[in-house]
Amino acid sequence: MSHQPYISILIPLLDELRSIPEMHAQVTDACTRLGRTYEILWIDDGSRDGSAHALDDLAARDPRSRVVHFRRNFGKSSALAAGFERVRGQIVITMDADLQDDPAMIDDFVKRIEAGADLVSGWKKRRHDPLDKTLPSRFFNAVVSRLSGVRLHDFNCGFKAYRADCVRELAVYGGFHRFLPVLAHHRGFRVEELIVNHRARKHGKSKYGFMRMFDGLLDLLTVLLVTRYRTRPLHFFGIPGLVLGGLGVLILVYLSFLWLFGYAIGERPLLTLGVLLTIVAMQFVGVGLLGELLVRTTIRSQEVFSIRDEREAPAATRAAIYAQPSPQLGPSAPPLAGRQLPVSAAEVISEEAQTVTVPGKPNPPARR
């Protein structure tokens, strides 16, 4: 452990050639002032502007810098997943390479982790971005906070800090990088928030547009399904199914009363709506039941719980306690055939009378 860094700075990037030298200088300065051992892991997400060569030169000059090159652009979630598998530090800091995250705040993140947090998420309270990015982001954050139950102001901020134990349990793919606090909270980790100094972009342009909000909302449904409803998919599909089915049944009951009183309902659009809602409800419930069957056959214990720590007596103490050999357990009895009654410790089946004999109670008459 003495040869491993204390802090890992994980920086995914795409086409940030002009920002790399300054970003490296600022991160190096912040970590040097912190006085802890560190490494910088750059994940090149398929850059085509010369960033790859700049990173290779940087790794040749700075032994604390490591570089991973993707063959093509796989996305930020994939870049973080690759980084999480390779970091060596006890504390992992993720940052964007566009210089909008202020490396001077690394010290604040480290202190929060050392104080007991498992994940500290940055909050860009004052953003230096145009309205076409800030307004959708506020709406998205409000929806995620409400539906996930994780009361954070900013889920999209790339400036975050993690304990190494936390990142080992986070599966990041698709667009899940936006929901890492939700995933960590679901696993039982302590999630906190820290206001960060957000700076205006100096070079290049943002890789995210207005459409990312819609992608994020679809990813949110996936996150809810694999976290809160992972072991009970029928609740995820059954709730909308029951609502739609209830509306459909009410409509059909209403139309049935009209039909009993002599009104024609065959050509009423309301009849079509009632039947449609009922059919859709049955489909929702059916998908939920199929999901339950899949969960019962594929769920793993690692997905049901997360162990923070385990305690037991020292090995020498346990060896002394269990030094005496235990008796050998005999083979199990063959299973009962047909409709024979099960045998418990207080019951014995009489083979001749085919009755149950319970000690202390009179025997019932034998069956003929």
Short mmCIF file of C-alpha atoms in Angstrom, two decimals, residues 204-348:
data_model
loop_
_atom_site.label_atom_id
_atom_site.label_comp_id
_atom_site.label_asym_id
_atom_site.label_seq_id
_atom_site.Cartn_x
_atom_site.Cartn_y
_atom_site.Cartn_z
CA GLY A 204 -13.25 24.66 -27.42
CA LYS A 205 -16.99 24.16 -27.09
CA SER A 206 -19.32 22.07 -24.99
CA LYS A 207 -19.95 18.48 -26.09
CA TYR A 208 -23.47 18.52 -24.69
CA GLY A 209 -26.57 20.03 -26.24
CA PHE A 210 -30.23 20.50 -25.41
CA MET A 211 -31.06 16.93 -26.43
CA ARG A 212 -29.03 15.45 -23.57
CA MET A 213 -31.93 16.29 -21.22
CA PHE A 214 -34.17 13.83 -23.05
CA ASP A 215 -31.44 11.19 -23.02
CA GLY A 216 -31.05 11.80 -19.31
CA LEU A 217 -34.76 11.35 -18.60
CA LEU A 218 -34.76 8.01 -20.41
CA ASP A 219 -31.65 6.97 -18.48
CA LEU A 220 -33.44 8.02 -15.29
CA LEU A 221 -36.17 5.46 -15.93
CA THR A 222 -33.46 2.82 -16.35
CA VAL A 223 -31.74 3.90 -13.14
CA LEU A 224 -35.00 3.71 -11.18
CA LEU A 225 -35.64 0.24 -12.57
CA VAL A 226 -32.16 -1.11 -11.72
CA THR A 227 -31.98 0.52 -8.27
CA ARG A 228 -35.25 1.08 -6.44
CA TYR A 229 -37.16 -1.55 -8.43
CA ARG A 230 -34.34 -3.98 -9.30
CA THR A 231 -35.71 -6.69 -7.03
CA ARG A 232 -39.40 -5.81 -7.50
CA PRO A 233 -40.04 -4.95 -11.16
CA LEU A 234 -43.76 -5.67 -10.76
CA HIS A 235 -44.01 -2.50 -8.66
CA PHE A 236 -42.35 -0.48 -11.44
CA PHE A 237 -44.73 -1.72 -14.12
CA GLY A 238 -47.67 -2.57 -11.89
CA ILE A 239 -48.30 0.92 -10.52
CA PRO A 240 -48.99 2.53 -13.94
CA GLY A 241 -50.80 -0.69 -14.90
CA LEU A 242 -53.16 -0.44 -11.94
CA VAL A 243 -53.81 3.26 -12.58
CA LEU A 244 -54.59 2.72 -16.26
CA GLY A 245 -56.55 -0.45 -15.52
CA GLY A 246 -58.59 1.31 -12.85
CA LEU A 247 -59.52 4.10 -15.26
CA GLY A 248 -60.40 1.57 -17.94
CA VAL A 249 -62.62 -0.44 -15.59
CA LEU A 250 -64.42 2.68 -14.37
CA ILE A 251 -65.14 3.70 -17.96
CA LEU A 252 -66.42 0.24 -18.85
CA VAL A 253 -68.60 0.05 -15.72
CA TYR A 254 -70.09 3.45 -16.56
CA LEU A 255 -70.83 2.37 -20.12
CA SER A 256 -72.33 -0.90 -18.85
CA PHE A 257 -74.86 1.02 -16.78
CA LEU A 258 -75.74 3.13 -19.82
CA TRP A 259 -76.24 -0.03 -21.87
CA LEU A 260 -78.52 -1.54 -19.19
CA PHE A 261 -80.73 1.54 -19.38
CA GLY A 262 -81.05 1.22 -23.13
CA TYR A 263 -78.41 3.62 -24.41
CA ALA A 264 -76.34 2.62 -27.43
CA ILE A 265 -72.63 2.42 -26.62
CA GLY A 266 -71.22 0.47 -29.58
CA GLU A 267 -70.01 3.51 -31.49
CA ARG A 268 -68.94 5.68 -28.58
CA PRO A 269 -65.19 6.58 -28.53
CA LEU A 270 -65.28 6.18 -24.76
CA LEU A 271 -65.81 2.43 -25.22
CA THR A 272 -62.64 2.20 -27.31
CA LEU A 273 -60.72 4.18 -24.69
CA GLY A 274 -61.91 1.94 -21.85
CA VAL A 275 -60.97 -1.24 -23.70
CA LEU A 276 -57.60 0.23 -24.72
CA LEU A 277 -56.73 1.28 -21.16
CA THR A 278 -57.64 -2.15 -19.84
CA ILE A 279 -55.52 -3.95 -22.44
CA VAL A 280 -52.54 -1.65 -21.83
CA ALA A 281 -52.88 -2.24 -18.07
CA MET A 282 -52.80 -5.99 -18.59
CA GLN A 283 -49.64 -5.60 -20.68
CA PHE A 284 -47.95 -3.54 -17.97
CA VAL A 285 -48.79 -6.12 -15.31
CA GLY A 286 -47.70 -8.96 -17.60
CA VAL A 287 -44.31 -7.34 -18.24
CA GLY A 288 -43.92 -6.82 -14.49
CA LEU A 289 -44.64 -10.49 -13.80
CA LEU A 290 -42.12 -11.56 -16.44
CA GLY A 291 -39.61 -9.23 -14.80
CA GLU A 292 -40.26 -10.91 -11.45
CA LEU A 293 -39.54 -14.30 -13.00
CA LEU A 294 -36.28 -13.02 -14.47
CA VAL A 295 -35.22 -11.48 -11.17
CA ARG A 296 -35.82 -14.73 -9.32
CA THR A 297 -33.48 -16.58 -11.71
CA THR A 298 -30.78 -13.95 -12.33
CA ILE A 299 -30.47 -11.84 -9.16
CA ARG A 300 -27.13 -12.00 -7.35
CA SER A 301 -26.48 -11.28 -3.71
CA GLN A 302 -24.16 -8.40 -4.67
CA GLU A 303 -27.17 -6.62 -6.17
CA VAL A 304 -29.38 -7.09 -3.11
CA PHE A 305 -27.02 -5.77 -0.43
CA SER A 306 -23.68 -4.05 0.08
CA ILE A 307 -21.42 -4.94 3.01
CA ARG A 308 -19.56 -2.04 4.60
CA ASP A 309 -17.52 -4.07 7.06
CA GLU A 310 -17.29 -7.51 8.68
CA ARG A 311 -16.07 -8.39 12.16
CA GLU A 312 -15.02 -11.74 13.62
CA ALA A 313 -12.67 -13.13 16.25
CA PRO A 314 -8.96 -13.39 15.40
CA ALA A 315 -7.89 -16.50 13.53
CA ALA A 316 -5.97 -17.86 16.54
CA THR A 317 -9.03 -17.52 18.79
CA ARG A 318 -11.27 -19.26 16.27
CA ALA A 319 -8.72 -22.06 15.84
CA ALA A 320 -8.73 -22.67 19.59
CA ILE A 321 -12.54 -22.72 19.78
CA TYR A 322 -12.95 -25.15 16.91
CA ALA A 323 -9.90 -27.30 17.66
CA GLN A 324 -12.04 -30.30 18.67
CA PRO A 325 -13.29 -32.08 15.54
CA SER A 326 -17.03 -32.07 14.95
CA PRO A 327 -18.97 -35.33 14.47
CA GLN A 328 -19.47 -36.45 10.90
CA LEU A 329 -22.92 -35.68 9.56
CA GLY A 330 -24.68 -38.74 8.17
CA PRO A 331 -26.42 -38.99 4.81
CA SER A 332 -29.90 -37.52 4.37
CA ALA A 333 -33.02 -39.71 4.27
CA PRO A 334 -34.67 -40.49 0.93
CA PRO A 335 -37.63 -38.28 0.01
CA LEU A 336 -41.18 -39.35 0.83
CA ALA A 337 -43.11 -40.84 -2.06
CA GLY A 338 -46.59 -39.91 -3.18
CA ARG A 339 -48.80 -38.08 -0.70
CA GLN A 340 -47.09 -39.27 2.47
CA LEU A 341 -47.14 -36.81 5.36
CA PRO A 342 -43.94 -34.93 6.22
CA VAL A 343 -42.12 -36.09 9.34
CA SER A 344 -41.09 -33.56 12.00
CA ALA A 345 -39.14 -34.03 15.22
CA ALA A 346 -42.37 -34.56 17.18
CA GLU A 347 -44.21 -36.77 14.69
CA VAL A 348 -43.64 -40.34 13.53
#
